[in-house]
mmCIF file of C-alpha atoms (C1' of nucleotides) in Angstrom:
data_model
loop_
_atom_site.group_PDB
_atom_site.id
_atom_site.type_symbol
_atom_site.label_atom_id
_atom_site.label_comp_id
_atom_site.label_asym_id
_atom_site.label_seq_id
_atom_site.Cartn_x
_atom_site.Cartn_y
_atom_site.Cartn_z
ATOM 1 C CA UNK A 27 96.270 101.235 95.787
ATOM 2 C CA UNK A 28 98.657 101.351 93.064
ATOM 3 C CA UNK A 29 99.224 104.737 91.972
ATOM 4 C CA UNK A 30 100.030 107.809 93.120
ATOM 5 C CA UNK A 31 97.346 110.482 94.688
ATOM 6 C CA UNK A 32 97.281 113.007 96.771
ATOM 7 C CA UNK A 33 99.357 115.835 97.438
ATOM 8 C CA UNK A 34 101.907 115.444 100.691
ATOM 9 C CA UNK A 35 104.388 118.389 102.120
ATOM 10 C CA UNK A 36 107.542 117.443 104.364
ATOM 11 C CA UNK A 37 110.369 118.765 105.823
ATOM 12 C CA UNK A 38 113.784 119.043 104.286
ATOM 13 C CA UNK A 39 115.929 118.265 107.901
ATOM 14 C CA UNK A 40 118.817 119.665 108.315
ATOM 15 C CA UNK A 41 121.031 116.728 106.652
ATOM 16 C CA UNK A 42 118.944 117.350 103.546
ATOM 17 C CA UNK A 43 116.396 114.662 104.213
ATOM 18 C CA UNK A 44 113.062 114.303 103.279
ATOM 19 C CA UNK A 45 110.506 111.656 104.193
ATOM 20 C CA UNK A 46 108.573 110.040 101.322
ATOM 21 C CA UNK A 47 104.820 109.787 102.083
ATOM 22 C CA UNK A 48 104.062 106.254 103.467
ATOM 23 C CA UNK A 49 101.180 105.939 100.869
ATOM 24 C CA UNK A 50 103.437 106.566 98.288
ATOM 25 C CA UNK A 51 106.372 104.277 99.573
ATOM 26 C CA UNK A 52 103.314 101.811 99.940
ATOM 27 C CA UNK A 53 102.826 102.539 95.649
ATOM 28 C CA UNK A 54 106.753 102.347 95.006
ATOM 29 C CA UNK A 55 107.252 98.536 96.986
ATOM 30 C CA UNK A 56 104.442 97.125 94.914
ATOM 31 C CA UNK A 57 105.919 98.457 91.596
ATOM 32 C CA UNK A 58 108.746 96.210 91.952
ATOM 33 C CA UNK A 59 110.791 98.077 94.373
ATOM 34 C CA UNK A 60 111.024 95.073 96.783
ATOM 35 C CA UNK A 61 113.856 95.158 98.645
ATOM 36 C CA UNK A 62 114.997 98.577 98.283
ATOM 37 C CA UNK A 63 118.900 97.934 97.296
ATOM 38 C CA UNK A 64 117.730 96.488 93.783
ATOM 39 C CA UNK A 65 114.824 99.567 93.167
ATOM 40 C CA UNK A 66 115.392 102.601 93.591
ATOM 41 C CA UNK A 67 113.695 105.534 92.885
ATOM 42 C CA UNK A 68 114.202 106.535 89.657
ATOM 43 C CA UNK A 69 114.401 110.940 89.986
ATOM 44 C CA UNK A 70 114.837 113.280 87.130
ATOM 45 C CA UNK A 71 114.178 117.131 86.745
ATOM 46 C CA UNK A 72 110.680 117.423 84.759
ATOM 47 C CA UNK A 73 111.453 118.729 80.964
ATOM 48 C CA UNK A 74 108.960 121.274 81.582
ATOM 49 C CA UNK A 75 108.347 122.564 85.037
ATOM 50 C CA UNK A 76 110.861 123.882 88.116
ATOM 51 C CA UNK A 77 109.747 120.467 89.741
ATOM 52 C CA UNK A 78 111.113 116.600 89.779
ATOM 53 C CA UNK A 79 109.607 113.767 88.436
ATOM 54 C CA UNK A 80 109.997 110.040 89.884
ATOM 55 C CA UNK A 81 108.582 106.915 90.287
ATOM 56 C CA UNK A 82 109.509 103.365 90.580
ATOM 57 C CA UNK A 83 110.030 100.500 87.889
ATOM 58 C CA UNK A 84 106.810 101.210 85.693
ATOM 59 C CA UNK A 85 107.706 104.770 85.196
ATOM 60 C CA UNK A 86 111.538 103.245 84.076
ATOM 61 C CA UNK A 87 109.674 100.973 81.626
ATOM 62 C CA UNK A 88 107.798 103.890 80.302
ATOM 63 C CA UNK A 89 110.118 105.620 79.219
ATOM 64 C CA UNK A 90 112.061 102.714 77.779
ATOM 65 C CA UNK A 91 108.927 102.211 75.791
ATOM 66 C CA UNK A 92 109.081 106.131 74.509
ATOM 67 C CA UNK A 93 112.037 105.718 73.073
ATOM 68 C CA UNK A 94 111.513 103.020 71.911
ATOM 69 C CA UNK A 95 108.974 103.936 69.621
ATOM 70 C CA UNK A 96 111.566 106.282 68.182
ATOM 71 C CA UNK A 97 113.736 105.397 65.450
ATOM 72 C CA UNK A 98 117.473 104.338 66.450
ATOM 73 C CA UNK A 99 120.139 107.088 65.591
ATOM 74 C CA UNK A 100 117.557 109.690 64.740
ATOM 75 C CA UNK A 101 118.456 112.904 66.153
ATOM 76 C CA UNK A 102 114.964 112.946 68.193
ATOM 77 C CA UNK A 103 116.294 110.064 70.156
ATOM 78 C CA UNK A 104 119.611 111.490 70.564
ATOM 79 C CA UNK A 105 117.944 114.071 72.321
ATOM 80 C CA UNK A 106 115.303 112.611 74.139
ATOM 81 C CA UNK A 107 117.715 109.999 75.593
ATOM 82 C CA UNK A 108 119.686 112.877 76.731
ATOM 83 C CA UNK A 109 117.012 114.733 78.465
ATOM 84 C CA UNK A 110 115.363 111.731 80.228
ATOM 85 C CA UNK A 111 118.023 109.280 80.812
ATOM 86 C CA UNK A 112 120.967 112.194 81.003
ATOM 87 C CA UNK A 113 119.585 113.712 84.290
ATOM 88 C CA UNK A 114 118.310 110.436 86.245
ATOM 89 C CA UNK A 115 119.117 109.564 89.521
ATOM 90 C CA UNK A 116 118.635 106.763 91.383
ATOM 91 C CA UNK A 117 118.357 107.362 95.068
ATOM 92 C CA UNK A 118 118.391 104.923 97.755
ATOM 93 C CA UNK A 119 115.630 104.844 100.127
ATOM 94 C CA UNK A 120 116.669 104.266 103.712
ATOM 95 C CA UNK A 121 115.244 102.431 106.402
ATOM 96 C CA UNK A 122 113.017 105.271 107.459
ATOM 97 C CA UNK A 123 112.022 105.994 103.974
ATOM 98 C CA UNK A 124 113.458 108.823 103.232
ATOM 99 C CA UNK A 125 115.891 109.998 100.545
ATOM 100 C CA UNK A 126 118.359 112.536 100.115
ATOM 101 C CA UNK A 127 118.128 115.152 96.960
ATOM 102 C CA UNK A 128 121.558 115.256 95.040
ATOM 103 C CA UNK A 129 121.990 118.982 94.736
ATOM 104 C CA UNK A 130 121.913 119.493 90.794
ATOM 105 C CA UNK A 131 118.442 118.245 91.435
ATOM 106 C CA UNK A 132 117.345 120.734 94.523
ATOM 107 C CA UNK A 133 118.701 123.599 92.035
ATOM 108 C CA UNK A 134 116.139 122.892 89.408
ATOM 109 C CA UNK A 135 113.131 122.553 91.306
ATOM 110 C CA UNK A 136 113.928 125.235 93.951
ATOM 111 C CA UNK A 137 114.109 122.583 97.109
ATOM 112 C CA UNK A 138 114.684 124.211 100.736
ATOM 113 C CA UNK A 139 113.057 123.692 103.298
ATOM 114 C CA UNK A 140 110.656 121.341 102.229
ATOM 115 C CA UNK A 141 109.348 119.677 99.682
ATOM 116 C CA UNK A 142 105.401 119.098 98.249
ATOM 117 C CA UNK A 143 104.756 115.531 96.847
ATOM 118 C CA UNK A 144 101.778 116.036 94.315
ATOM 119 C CA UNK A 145 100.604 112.119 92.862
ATOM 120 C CA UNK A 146 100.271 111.999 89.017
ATOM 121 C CA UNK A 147 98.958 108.476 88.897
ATOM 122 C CA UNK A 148 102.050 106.737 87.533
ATOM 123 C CA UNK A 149 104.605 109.200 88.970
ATOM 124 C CA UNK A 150 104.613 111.628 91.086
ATOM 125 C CA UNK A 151 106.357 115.142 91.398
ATOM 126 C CA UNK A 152 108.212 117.000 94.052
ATOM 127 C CA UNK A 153 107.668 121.044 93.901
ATOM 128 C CA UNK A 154 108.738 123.424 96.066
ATOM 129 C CA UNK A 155 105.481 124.155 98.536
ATOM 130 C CA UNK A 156 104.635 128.154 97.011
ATOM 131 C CA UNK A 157 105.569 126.934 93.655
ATOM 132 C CA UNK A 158 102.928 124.401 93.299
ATOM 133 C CA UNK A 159 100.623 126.171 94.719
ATOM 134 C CA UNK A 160 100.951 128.781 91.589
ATOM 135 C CA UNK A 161 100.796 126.093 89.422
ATOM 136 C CA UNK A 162 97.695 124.519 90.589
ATOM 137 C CA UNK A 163 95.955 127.421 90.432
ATOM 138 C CA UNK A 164 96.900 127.934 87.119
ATOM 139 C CA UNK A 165 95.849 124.415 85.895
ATOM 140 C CA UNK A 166 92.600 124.541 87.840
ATOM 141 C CA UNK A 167 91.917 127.569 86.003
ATOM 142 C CA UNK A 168 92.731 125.581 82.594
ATOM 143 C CA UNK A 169 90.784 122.891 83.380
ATOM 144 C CA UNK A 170 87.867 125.243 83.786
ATOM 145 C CA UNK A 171 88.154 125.734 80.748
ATOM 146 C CA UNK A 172 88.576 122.594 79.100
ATOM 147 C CA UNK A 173 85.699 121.288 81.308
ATOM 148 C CA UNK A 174 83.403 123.934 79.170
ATOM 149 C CA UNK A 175 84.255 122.314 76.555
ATOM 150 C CA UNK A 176 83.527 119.103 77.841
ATOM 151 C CA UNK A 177 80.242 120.212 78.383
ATOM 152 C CA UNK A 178 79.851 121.809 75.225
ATOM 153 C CA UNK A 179 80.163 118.356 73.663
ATOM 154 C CA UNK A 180 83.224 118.326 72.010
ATOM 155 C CA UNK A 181 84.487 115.556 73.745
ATOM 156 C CA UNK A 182 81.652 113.060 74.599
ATOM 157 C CA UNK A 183 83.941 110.089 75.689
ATOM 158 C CA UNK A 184 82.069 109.094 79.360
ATOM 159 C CA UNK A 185 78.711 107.014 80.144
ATOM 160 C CA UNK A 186 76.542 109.554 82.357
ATOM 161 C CA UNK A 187 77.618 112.191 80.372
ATOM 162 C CA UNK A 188 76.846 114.673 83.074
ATOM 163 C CA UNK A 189 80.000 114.279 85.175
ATOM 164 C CA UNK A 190 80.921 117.840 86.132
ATOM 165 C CA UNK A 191 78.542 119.427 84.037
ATOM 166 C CA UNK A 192 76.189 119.620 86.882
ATOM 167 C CA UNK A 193 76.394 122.756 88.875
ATOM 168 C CA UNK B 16 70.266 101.338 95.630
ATOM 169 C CA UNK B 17 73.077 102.035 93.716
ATOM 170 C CA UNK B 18 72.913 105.800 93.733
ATOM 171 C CA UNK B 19 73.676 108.133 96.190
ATOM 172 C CA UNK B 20 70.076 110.377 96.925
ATOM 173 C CA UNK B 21 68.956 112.891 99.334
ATOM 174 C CA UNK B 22 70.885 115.004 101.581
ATOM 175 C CA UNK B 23 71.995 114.322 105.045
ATOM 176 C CA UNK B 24 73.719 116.979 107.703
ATOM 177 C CA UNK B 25 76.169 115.329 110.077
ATOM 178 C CA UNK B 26 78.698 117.464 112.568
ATOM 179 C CA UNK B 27 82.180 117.303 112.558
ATOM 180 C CA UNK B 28 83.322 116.462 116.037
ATOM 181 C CA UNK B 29 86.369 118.098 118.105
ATOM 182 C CA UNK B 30 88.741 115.488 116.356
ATOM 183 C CA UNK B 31 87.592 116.520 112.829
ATOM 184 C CA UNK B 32 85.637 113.309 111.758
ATOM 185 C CA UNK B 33 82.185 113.073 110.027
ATOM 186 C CA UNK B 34 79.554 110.500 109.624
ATOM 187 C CA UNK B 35 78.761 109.147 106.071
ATOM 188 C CA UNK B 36 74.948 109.143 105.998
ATOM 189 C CA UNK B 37 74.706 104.873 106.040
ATOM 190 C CA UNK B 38 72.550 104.890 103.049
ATOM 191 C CA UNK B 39 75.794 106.800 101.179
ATOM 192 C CA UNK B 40 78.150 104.160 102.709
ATOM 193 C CA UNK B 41 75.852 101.609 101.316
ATOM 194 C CA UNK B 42 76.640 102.778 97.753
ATOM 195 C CA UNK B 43 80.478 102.938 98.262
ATOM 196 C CA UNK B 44 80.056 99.586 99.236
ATOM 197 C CA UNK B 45 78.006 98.380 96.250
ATOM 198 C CA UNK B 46 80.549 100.336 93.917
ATOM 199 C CA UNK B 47 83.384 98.014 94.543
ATOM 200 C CA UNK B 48 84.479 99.998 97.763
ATOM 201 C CA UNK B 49 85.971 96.850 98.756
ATOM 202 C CA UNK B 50 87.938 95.359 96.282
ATOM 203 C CA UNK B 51 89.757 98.712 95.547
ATOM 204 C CA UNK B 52 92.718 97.847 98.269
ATOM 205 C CA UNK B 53 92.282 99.945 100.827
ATOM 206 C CA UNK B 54 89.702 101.601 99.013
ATOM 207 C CA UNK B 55 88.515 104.964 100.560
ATOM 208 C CA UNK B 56 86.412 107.564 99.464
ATOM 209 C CA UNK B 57 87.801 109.745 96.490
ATOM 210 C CA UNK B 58 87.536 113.201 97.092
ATOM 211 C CA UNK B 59 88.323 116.732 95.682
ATOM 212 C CA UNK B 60 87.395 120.106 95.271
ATOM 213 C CA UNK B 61 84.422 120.839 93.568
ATOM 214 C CA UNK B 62 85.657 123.006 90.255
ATOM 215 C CA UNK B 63 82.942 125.202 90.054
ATOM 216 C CA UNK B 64 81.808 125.358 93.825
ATOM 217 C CA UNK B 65 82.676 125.687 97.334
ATOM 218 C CA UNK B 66 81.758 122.570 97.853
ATOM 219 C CA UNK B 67 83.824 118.952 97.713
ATOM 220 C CA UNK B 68 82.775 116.590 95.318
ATOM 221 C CA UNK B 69 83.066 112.487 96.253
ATOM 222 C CA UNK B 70 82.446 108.654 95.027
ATOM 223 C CA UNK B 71 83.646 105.630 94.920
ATOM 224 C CA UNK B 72 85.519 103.605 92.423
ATOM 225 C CA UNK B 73 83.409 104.507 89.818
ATOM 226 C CA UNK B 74 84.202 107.849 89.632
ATOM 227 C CA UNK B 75 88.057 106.770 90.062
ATOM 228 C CA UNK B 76 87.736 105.153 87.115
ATOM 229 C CA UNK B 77 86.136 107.874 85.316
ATOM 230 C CA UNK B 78 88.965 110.038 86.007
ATOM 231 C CA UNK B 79 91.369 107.854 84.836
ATOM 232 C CA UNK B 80 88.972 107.196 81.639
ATOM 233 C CA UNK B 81 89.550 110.877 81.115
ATOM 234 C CA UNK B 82 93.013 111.076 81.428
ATOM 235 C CA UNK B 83 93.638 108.057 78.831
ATOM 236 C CA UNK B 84 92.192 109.510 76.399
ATOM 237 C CA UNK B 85 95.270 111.909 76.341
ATOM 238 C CA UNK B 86 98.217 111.487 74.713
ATOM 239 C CA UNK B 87 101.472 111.174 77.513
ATOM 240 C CA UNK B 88 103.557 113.721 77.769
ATOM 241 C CA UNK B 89 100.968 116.484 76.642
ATOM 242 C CA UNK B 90 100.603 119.679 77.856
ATOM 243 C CA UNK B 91 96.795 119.106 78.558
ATOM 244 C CA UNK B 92 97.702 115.481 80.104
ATOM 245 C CA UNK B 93 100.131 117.419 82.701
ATOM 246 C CA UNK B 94 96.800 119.824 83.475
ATOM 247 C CA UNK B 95 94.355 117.960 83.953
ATOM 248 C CA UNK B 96 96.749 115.441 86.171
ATOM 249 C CA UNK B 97 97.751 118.158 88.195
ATOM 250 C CA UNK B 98 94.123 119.659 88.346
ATOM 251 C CA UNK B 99 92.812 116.537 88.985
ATOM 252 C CA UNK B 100 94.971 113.746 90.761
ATOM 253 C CA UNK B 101 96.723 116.500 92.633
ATOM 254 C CA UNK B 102 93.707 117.726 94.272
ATOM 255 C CA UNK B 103 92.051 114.585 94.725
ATOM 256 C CA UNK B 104 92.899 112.795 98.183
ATOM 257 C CA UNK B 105 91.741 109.315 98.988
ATOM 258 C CA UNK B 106 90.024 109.005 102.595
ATOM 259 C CA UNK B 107 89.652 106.369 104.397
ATOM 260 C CA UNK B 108 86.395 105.117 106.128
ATOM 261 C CA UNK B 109 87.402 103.897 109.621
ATOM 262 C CA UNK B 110 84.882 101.422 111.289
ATOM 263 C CA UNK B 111 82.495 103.718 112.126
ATOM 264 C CA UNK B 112 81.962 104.890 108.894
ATOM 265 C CA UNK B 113 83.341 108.356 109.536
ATOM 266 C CA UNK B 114 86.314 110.083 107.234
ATOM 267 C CA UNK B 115 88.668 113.404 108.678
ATOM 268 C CA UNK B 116 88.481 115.839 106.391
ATOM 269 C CA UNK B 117 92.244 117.505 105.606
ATOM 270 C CA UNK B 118 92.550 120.950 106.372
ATOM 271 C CA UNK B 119 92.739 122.237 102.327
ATOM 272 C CA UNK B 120 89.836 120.121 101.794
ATOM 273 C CA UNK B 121 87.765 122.438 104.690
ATOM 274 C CA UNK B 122 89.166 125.406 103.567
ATOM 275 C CA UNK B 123 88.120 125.096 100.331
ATOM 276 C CA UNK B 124 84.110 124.703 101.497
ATOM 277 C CA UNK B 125 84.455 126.899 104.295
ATOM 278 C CA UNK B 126 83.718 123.624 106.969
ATOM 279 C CA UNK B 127 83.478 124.286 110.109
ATOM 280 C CA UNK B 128 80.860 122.675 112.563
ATOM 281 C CA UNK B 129 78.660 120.375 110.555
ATOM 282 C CA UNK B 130 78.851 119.112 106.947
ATOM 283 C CA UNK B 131 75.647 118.495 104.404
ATOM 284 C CA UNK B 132 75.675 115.798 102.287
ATOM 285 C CA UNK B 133 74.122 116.029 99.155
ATOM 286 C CA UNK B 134 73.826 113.110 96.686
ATOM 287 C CA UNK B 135 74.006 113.719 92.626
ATOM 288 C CA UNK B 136 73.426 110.404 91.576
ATOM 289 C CA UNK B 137 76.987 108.913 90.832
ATOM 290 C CA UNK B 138 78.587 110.978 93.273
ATOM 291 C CA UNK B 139 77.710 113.409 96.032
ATOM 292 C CA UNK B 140 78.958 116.925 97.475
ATOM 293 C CA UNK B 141 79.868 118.199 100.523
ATOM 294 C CA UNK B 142 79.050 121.190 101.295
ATOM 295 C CA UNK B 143 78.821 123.830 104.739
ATOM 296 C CA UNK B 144 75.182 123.461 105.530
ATOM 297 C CA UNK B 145 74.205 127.410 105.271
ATOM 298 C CA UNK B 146 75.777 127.711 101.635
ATOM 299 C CA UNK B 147 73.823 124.775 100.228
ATOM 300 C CA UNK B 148 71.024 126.492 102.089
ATOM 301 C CA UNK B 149 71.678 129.016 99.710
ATOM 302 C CA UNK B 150 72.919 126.825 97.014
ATOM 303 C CA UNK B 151 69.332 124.866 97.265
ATOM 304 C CA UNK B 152 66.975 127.857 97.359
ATOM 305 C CA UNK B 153 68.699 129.495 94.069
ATOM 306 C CA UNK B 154 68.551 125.778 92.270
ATOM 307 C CA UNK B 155 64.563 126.042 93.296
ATOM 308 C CA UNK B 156 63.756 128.968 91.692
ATOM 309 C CA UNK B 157 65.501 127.915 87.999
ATOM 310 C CA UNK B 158 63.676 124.778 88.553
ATOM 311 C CA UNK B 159 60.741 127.012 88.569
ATOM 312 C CA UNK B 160 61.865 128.323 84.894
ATOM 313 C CA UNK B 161 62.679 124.482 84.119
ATOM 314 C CA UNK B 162 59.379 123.377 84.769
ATOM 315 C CA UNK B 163 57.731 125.672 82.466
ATOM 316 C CA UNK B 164 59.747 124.709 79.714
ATOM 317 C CA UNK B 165 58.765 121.470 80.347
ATOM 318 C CA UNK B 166 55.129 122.751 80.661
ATOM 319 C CA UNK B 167 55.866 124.431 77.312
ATOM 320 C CA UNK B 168 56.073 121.113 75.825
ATOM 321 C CA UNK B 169 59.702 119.855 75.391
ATOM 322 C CA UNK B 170 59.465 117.128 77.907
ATOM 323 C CA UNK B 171 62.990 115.636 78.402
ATOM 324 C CA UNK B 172 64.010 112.329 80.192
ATOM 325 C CA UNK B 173 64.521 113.344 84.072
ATOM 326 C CA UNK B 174 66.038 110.371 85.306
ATOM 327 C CA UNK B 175 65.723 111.248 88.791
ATOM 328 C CA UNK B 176 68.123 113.813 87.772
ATOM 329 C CA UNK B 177 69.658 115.745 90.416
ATOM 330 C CA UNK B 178 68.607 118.466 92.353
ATOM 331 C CA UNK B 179 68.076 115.898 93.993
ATOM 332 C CA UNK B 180 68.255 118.406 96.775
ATOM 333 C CA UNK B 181 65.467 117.620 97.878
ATOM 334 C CA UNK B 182 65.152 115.773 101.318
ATOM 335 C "C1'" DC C 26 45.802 100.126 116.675
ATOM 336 C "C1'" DG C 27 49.219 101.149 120.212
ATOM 337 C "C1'" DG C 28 53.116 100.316 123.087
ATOM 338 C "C1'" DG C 29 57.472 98.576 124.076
ATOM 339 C "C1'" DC C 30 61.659 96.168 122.590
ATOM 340 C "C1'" DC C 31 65.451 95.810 119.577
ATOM 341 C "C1'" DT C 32 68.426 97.219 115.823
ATOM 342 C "C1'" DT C 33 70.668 100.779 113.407
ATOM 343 C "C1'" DT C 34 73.184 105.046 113.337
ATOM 344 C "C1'" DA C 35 75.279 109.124 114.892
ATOM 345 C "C1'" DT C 36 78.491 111.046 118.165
ATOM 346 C "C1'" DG C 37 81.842 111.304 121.873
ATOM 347 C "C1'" DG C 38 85.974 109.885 124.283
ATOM 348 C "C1'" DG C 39 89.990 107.055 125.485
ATOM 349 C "C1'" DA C 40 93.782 104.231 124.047
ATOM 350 C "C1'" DT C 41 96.937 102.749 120.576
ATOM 351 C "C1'" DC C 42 99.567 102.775 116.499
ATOM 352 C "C1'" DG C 43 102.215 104.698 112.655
ATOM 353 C "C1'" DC C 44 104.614 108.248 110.597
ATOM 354 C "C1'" DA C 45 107.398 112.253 110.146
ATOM 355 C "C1'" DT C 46 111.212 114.334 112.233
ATOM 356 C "C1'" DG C 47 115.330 115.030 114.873
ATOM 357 C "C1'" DG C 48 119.709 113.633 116.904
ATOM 358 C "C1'" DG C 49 123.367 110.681 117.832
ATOM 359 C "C1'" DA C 50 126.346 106.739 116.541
ATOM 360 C "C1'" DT C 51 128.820 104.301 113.035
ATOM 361 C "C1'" DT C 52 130.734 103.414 108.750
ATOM 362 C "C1'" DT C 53 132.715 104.800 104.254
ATOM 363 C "C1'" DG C 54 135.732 107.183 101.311
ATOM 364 C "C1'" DA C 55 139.378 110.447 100.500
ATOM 365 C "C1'" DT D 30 142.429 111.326 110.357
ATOM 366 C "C1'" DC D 31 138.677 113.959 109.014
ATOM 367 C "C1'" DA D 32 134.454 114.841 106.578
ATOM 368 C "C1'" DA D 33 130.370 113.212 104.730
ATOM 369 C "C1'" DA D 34 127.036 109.968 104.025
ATOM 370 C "C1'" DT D 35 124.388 106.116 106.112
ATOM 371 C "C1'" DC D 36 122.156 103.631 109.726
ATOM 372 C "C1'" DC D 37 119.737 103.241 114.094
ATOM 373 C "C1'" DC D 38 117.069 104.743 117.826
ATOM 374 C "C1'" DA D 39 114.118 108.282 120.399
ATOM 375 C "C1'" DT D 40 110.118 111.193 120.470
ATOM 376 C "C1'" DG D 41 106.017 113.824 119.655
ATOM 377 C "C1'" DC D 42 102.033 114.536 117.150
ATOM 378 C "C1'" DG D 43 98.415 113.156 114.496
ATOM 379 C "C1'" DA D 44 95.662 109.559 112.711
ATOM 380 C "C1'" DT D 45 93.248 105.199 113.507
ATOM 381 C "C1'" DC D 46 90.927 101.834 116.083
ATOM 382 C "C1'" DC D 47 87.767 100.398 119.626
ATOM 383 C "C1'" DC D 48 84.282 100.850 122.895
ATOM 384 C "C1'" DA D 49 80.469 103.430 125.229
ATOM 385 C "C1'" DT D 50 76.358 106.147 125.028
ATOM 386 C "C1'" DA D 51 72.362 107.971 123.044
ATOM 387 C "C1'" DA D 52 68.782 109.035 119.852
ATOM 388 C "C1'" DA D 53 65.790 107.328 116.150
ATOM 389 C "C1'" DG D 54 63.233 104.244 113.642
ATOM 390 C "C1'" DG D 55 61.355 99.773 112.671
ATOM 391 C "C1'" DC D 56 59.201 95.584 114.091
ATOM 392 C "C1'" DC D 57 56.701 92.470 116.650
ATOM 393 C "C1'" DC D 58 53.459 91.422 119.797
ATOM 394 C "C1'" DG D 59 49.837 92.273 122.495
#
DNA sequence: CGGGCCTTTATGGGATCGCATGGGATTTGA
DNA sequence: TCAAATCCCATGCGATCCCATAAAGGCCCG
């Protein structure tokens, strides 16, 4: 396996730390993590949602590749540099696998008690339990939509064709 | 046979585990259930139904087809990741050929005691065998307006199709 | 054509392993 | 010296593996 999936909830303890799932830890060695001292896990609060994003070495590259795309100097840069690279952390995993959330980082995404892991393929994102739930429902609801549209055929793309359409 | 057909009803014992109907497990194997490391059985909510929809690699990959097609970064990308790999959970077959089901993944199709199995070709549904009871007997009588469609001269390509409800 | 054996498959239960979690010990930095 | 962060070990629960039993179906042989 070699991205992230699946949606995992764990407890904030009482020193502030919070196991990483194992499958996920499993994703994070084989992205070039090895070690743990050298990796890391690259943490930043997501531009657009009361959550976190992280990931390992391929989400680093990624966004090295982003900006890189933009020209040097130009004021889009300037800022996206800022909002990517300004608020990333890079917490140490320990033995257990478990990290510890800085507490800038707790403040944006609401962190308490514990702490929802939702996989996004190449990163994943850690919500606050009741606040993702909101937000799936709201993107399930989008994707309703978007799926009728699918099936409309605006969007042929796929082999079968039928995918969801059934039903 | 490289498609998963008919529908199977299998009980859910005190620990939570199912049998795969072995003519289903064949497929997963045939679809490159084994070279996806650790490959499992990929498996979600059913958008539109109480039911769970499931498949192998191939339908992996036409999730993944889907969400390339998207620009990073985009609103809809974010969506249809959350809608999608956030709901999606990867089980694992033990040696038996039986999965657990996680507790969200039961609520969602009401699964209790037993579990039918229902193949749709390229991937197959879960569902709580008294609702597909249902499900099946209101898919017979459209069939019913289908068919005289058909009768009526149009006369399209059923490849097996689904409905496939049939047992 | 029929009966019995043998393989496959579903299901149940026991034992084991891994993971999440908690608490103490130890080190680091001020 | 004290506080805070890190490491290490203990534990409980859930998941996973393995084996046993049973029912069903297919096959071979009479």
């Amino acid at each position: 396996m070699d991205r992230f999936v699946s949606t995992f909830t764990n407890k904030i303890d009482a020193k502030g730390r919070v196991s990483i799932p194992a499958s996920f830890r499993a994703v994070l060695e084989r992205d070039g993590y090895a070690g743990g001292i050298a990796g890391g896990l690259y943490c930043y609060p997501s531009l657009d949602a009361q959550a976190l994003d992280a990931g390992g070495e391929r989400l680093a590259k990624k966004i090295d590749g982003l900006l890189a795309g933009l020209p040097d100097y130009s004021d889009e840069r300037d800022e996206l540099s800022v909002a990517l690279y300004g608020d990333v952390q890079v917490l140490s995993i320990d033995g257990d696998g478990r990290i510890v959330l800085p507490e800038n980082l707790r403040a944006h995404a609401n962190l308490d008690a514990a702490v929802s892991f939702v996989g996004l393929g190449e990163k994943f994102q850690m919500w606050e339990p009741k606040l993702f739930e909101a937000r799936r429902a709201e993107a399930r609801s989008k994707v309703q939509v978007t799926r009728k549209l699918f099936a409309a055929g605006s969007r042929p793309s796929n082999d079968g064709g039928d995918e969801g359409a059934r039903e």
